[in-house]
Short mmCIF file of C-alpha atoms in Angstrom, two decimals:
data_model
loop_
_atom_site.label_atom_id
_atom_site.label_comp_id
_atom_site.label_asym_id
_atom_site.label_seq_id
_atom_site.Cartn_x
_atom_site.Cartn_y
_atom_site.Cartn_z
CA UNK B 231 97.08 115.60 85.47
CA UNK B 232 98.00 117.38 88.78
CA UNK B 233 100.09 116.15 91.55
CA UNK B 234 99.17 117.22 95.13
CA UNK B 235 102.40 117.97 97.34
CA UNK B 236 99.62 117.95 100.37
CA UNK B 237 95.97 117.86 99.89
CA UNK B 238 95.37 118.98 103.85
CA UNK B 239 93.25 122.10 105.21
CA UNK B 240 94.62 124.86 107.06
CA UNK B 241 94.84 122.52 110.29
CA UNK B 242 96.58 119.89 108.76
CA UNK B 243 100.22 118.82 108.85
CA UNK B 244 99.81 119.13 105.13
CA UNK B 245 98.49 121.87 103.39
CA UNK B 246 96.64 121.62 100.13
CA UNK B 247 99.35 122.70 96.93
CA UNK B 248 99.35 120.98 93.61
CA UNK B 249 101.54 121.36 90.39
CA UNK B 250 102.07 120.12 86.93
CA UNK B 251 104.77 120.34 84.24
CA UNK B 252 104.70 121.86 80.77
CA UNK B 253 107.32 121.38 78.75
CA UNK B 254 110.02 122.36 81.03
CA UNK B 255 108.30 124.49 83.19
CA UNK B 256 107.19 123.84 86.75
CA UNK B 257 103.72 125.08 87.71
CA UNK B 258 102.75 124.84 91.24
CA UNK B 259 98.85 125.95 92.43
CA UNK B 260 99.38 128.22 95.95
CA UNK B 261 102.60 127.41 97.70
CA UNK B 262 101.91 127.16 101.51
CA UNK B 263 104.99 126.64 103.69
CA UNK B 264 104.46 122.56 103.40
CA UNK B 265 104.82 123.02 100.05
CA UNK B 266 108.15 125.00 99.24
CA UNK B 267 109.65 122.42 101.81
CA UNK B 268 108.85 119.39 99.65
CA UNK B 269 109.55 121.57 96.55
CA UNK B 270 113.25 122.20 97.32
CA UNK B 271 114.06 118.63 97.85
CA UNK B 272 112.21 117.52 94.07
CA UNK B 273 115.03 115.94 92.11
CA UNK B 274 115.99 118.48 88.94
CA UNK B 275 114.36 121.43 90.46
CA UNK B 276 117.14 123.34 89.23
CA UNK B 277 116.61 121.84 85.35
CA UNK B 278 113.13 123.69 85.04
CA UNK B 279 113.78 126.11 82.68
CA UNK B 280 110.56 128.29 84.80
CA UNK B 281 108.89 128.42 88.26
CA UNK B 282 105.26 129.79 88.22
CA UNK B 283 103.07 129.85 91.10
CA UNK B 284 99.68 130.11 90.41
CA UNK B 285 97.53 131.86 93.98
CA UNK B 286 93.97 130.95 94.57
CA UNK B 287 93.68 133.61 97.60
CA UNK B 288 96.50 134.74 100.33
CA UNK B 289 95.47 132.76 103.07
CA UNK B 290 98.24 131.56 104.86
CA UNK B 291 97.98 127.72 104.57
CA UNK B 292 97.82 128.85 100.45
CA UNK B 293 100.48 131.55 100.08
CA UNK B 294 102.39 131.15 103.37
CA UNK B 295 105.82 129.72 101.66
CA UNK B 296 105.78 132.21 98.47
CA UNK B 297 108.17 134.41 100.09
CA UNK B 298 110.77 131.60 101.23
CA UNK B 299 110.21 130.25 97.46
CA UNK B 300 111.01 133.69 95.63
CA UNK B 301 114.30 133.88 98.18
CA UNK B 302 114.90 129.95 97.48
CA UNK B 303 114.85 130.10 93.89
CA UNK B 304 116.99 133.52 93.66
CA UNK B 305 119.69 132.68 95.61
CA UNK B 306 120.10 128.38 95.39
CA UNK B 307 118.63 128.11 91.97
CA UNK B 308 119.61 131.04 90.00
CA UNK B 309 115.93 131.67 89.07
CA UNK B 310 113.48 134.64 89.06
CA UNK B 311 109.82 132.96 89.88
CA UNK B 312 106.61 134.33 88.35
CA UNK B 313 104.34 134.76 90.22
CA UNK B 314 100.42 134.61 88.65
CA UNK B 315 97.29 136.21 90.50
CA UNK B 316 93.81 135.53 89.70
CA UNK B 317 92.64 139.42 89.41
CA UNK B 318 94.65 142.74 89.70
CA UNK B 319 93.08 143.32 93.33
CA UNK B 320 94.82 140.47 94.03
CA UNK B 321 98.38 141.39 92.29
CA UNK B 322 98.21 144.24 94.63
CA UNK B 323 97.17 142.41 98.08
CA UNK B 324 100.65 140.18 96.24
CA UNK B 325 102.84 142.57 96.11
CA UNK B 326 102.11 144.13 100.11
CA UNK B 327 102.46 140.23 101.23
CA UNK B 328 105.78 139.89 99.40
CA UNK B 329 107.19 143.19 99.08
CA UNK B 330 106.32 145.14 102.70
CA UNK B 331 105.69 142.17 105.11
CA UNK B 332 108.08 139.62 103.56
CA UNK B 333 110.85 141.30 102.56
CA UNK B 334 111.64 140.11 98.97
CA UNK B 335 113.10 142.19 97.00
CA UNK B 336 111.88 143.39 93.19
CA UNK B 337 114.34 141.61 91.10
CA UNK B 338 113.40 138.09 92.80
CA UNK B 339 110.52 137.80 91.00
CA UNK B 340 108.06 138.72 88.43
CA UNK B 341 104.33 139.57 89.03
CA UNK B 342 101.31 139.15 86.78
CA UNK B 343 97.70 138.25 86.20
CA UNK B 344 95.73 135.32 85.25
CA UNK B 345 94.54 137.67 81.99
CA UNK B 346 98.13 139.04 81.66
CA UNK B 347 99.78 135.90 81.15
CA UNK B 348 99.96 134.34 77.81
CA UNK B 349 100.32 130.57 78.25
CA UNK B 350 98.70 127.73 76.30
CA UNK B 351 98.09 125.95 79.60
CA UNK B 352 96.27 128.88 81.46
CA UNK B 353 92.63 129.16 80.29
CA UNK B 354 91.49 131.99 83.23
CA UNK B 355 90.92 132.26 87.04
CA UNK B 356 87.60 131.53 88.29
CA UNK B 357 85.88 134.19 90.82
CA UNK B 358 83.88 132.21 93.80
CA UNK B 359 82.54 132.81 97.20
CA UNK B 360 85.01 131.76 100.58
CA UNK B 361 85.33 134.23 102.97
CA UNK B 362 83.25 137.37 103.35
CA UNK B 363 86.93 138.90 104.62
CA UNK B 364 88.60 138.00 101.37
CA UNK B 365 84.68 138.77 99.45
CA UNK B 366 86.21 139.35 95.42
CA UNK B 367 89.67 137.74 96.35
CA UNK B 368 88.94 134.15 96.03
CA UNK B 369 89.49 132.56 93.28
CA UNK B 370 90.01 129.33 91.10
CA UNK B 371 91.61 127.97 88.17
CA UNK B 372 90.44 126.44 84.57
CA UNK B 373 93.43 125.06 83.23
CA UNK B 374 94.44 123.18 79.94
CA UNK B 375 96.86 120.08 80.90
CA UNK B 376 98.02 118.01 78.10
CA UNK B 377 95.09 118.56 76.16
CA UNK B 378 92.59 118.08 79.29
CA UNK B 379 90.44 120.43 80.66
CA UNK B 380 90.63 121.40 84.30
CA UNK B 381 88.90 122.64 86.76
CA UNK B 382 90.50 123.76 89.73
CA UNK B 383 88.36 125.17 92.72
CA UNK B 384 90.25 126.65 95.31
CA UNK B 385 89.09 127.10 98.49
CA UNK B 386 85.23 128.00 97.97
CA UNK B 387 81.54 127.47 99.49
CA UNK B 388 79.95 127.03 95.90
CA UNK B 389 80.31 124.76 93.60
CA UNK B 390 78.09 126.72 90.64
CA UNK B 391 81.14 128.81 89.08
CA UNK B 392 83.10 125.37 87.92
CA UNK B 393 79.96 123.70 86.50
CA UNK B 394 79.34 124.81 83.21
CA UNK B 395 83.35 124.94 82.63
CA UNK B 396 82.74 121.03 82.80
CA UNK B 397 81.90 118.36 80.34
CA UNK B 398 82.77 114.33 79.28
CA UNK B 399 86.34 113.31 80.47
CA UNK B 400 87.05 116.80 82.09
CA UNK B 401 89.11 116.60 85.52
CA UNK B 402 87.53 118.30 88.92
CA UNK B 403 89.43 119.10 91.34
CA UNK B 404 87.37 120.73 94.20
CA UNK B 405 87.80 121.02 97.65
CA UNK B 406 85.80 118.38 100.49
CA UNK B 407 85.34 119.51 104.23
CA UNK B 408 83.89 116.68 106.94
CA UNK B 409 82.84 119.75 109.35
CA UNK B 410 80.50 122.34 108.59
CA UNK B 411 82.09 125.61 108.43
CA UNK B 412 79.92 127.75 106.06
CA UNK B 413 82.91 128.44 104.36
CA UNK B 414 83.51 125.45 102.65
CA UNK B 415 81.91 123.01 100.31
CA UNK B 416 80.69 120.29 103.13
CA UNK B 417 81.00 116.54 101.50
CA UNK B 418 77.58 115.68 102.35
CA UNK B 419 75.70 118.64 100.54
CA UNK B 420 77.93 117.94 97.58
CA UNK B 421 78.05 114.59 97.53
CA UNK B 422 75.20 113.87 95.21
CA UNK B 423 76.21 116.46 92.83
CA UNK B 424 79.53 115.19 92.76
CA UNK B 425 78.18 111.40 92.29
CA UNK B 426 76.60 112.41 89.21
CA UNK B 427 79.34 114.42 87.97
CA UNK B 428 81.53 110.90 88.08
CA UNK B 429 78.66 109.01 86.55
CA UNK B 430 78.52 111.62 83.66
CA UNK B 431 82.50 110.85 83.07
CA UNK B 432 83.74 114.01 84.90
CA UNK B 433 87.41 112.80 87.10
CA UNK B 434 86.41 113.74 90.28
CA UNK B 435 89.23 114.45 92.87
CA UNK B 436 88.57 116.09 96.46
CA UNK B 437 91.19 117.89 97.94
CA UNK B 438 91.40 120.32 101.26
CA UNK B 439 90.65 117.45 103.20
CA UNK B 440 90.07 118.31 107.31
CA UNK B 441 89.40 114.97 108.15
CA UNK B 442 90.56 112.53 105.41
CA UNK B 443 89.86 109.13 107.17
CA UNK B 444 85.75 110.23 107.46
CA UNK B 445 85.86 111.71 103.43
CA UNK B 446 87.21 108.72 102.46
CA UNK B 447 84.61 106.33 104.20
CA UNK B 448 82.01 109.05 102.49
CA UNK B 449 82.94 108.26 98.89
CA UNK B 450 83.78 104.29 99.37
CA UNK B 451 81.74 102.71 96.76
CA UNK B 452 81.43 106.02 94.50
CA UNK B 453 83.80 106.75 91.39
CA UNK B 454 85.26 109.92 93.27
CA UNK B 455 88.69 109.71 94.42
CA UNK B 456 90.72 111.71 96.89
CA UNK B 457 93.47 114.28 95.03
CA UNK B 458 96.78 111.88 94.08
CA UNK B 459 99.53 112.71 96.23
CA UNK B 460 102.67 113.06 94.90
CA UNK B 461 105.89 110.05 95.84
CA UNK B 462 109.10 111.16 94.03
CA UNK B 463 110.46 107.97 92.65
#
């Protein structure tokens, strides 16, 4: 299913991006500056015939290496990326990031929606709750990979939207914090839920780890698994 190129917080050395490939497209969720630095150095980058980059929300440690990617893929690669937001509000808050603060220019890339875009893999973004500065911006994904259904999170507090999007041999990809932050789903309020979500046959994978050592000691004897990173070979 995915691939995580860093499954870290914002305070990590790592932060959280994942991607997949369809057909001979490359499909990358958020691209924080960790990110588009492992990207460029993926062997046949230049063979995908697309680059999409799906956004959850523009926090930094989520869209912080879009712009260097757009300018990347124009100018080494020969490619326009498209770039997919979860609502229109967001397209716009997009185009300001990329356009007036970053610099890029039009033709470097193309900019749509989540209901805009027409692709067999894309089922819709999914609103939730993060931060009450970003309230309506936040969003995740429910995605169709290879014939699997899944459920993408994004940064979020609740774990209610991505429920009934779930059934038998679905994939779950949600986000873990160790520390209380009120902004984020905190592994031991979720923890039971998620237990019986992995006992019911859901794939459970945490990701936007702050403290992966302590998570990881959490789930020990449970079917949940931390996000798969991803090791070129």
């Amino acid at each position: 299913m995915l691939k995580f190129l860093g499954r870290g917080s914002a305070f990590a050395d790592e932060h959280n991006s994942a991607f997949f490939v369809h057909d001979n497209d490359l499909i990358l969720i958020d691209c924080p500056a960790t990110t588009f630095q492992k990207v460029k150095k993926m062997k046949g980058l230049s063979q995908f015939e697309n680059i999409f980059i799906l956004v959850t929300h523009t926090h930094g440690d989520h869209s912080g290496g879009i712009g260097t990617m757009l300018q990347y893929a124009w100018f080494a690669l020969n490619k326009k990326v498209t770039v997919v937001a979860p609502s229109e509000q967001v397209e716009n808050d997009l185009n300001i990031l990329l356009r007036n603060i970053e610099g890029c220019e039009k033709k470097w890339f193309s900019i749509t929606t989540a209901g805009e875009l027409n692709k067999k893999w894309l089922v819709s973004s999914v609103p939730t709750r993060h931060t009450e500065t970003l309230d309506g911006r936040c969003f995740g994904y429910h995605l169709k990979i290879n014939g699997k259904n899944v459920v993408y999170t994004g940064d979020t507090e609740v774990l209610a939207p991505f429920l009934l999007l779930l059934k038998n041999g679905d994939y779950l990809y949600t986000e873990a914090s160790y520390y209380k932050s009120g902004v984020h789903l905190h592994i031991n309020d979720i923890l039971p839920e998620l237990v019986n979500l992995a006992k019911n046959g859901i794939n459970v994978y945490l990701m936007h780890l702050d403290d992966e050592e302590e998570i990881e000691k959490i789930i020990e004897n449970t079917d949940i698994k931390l996000a798969p990173l991803f090791q070129e070979k």
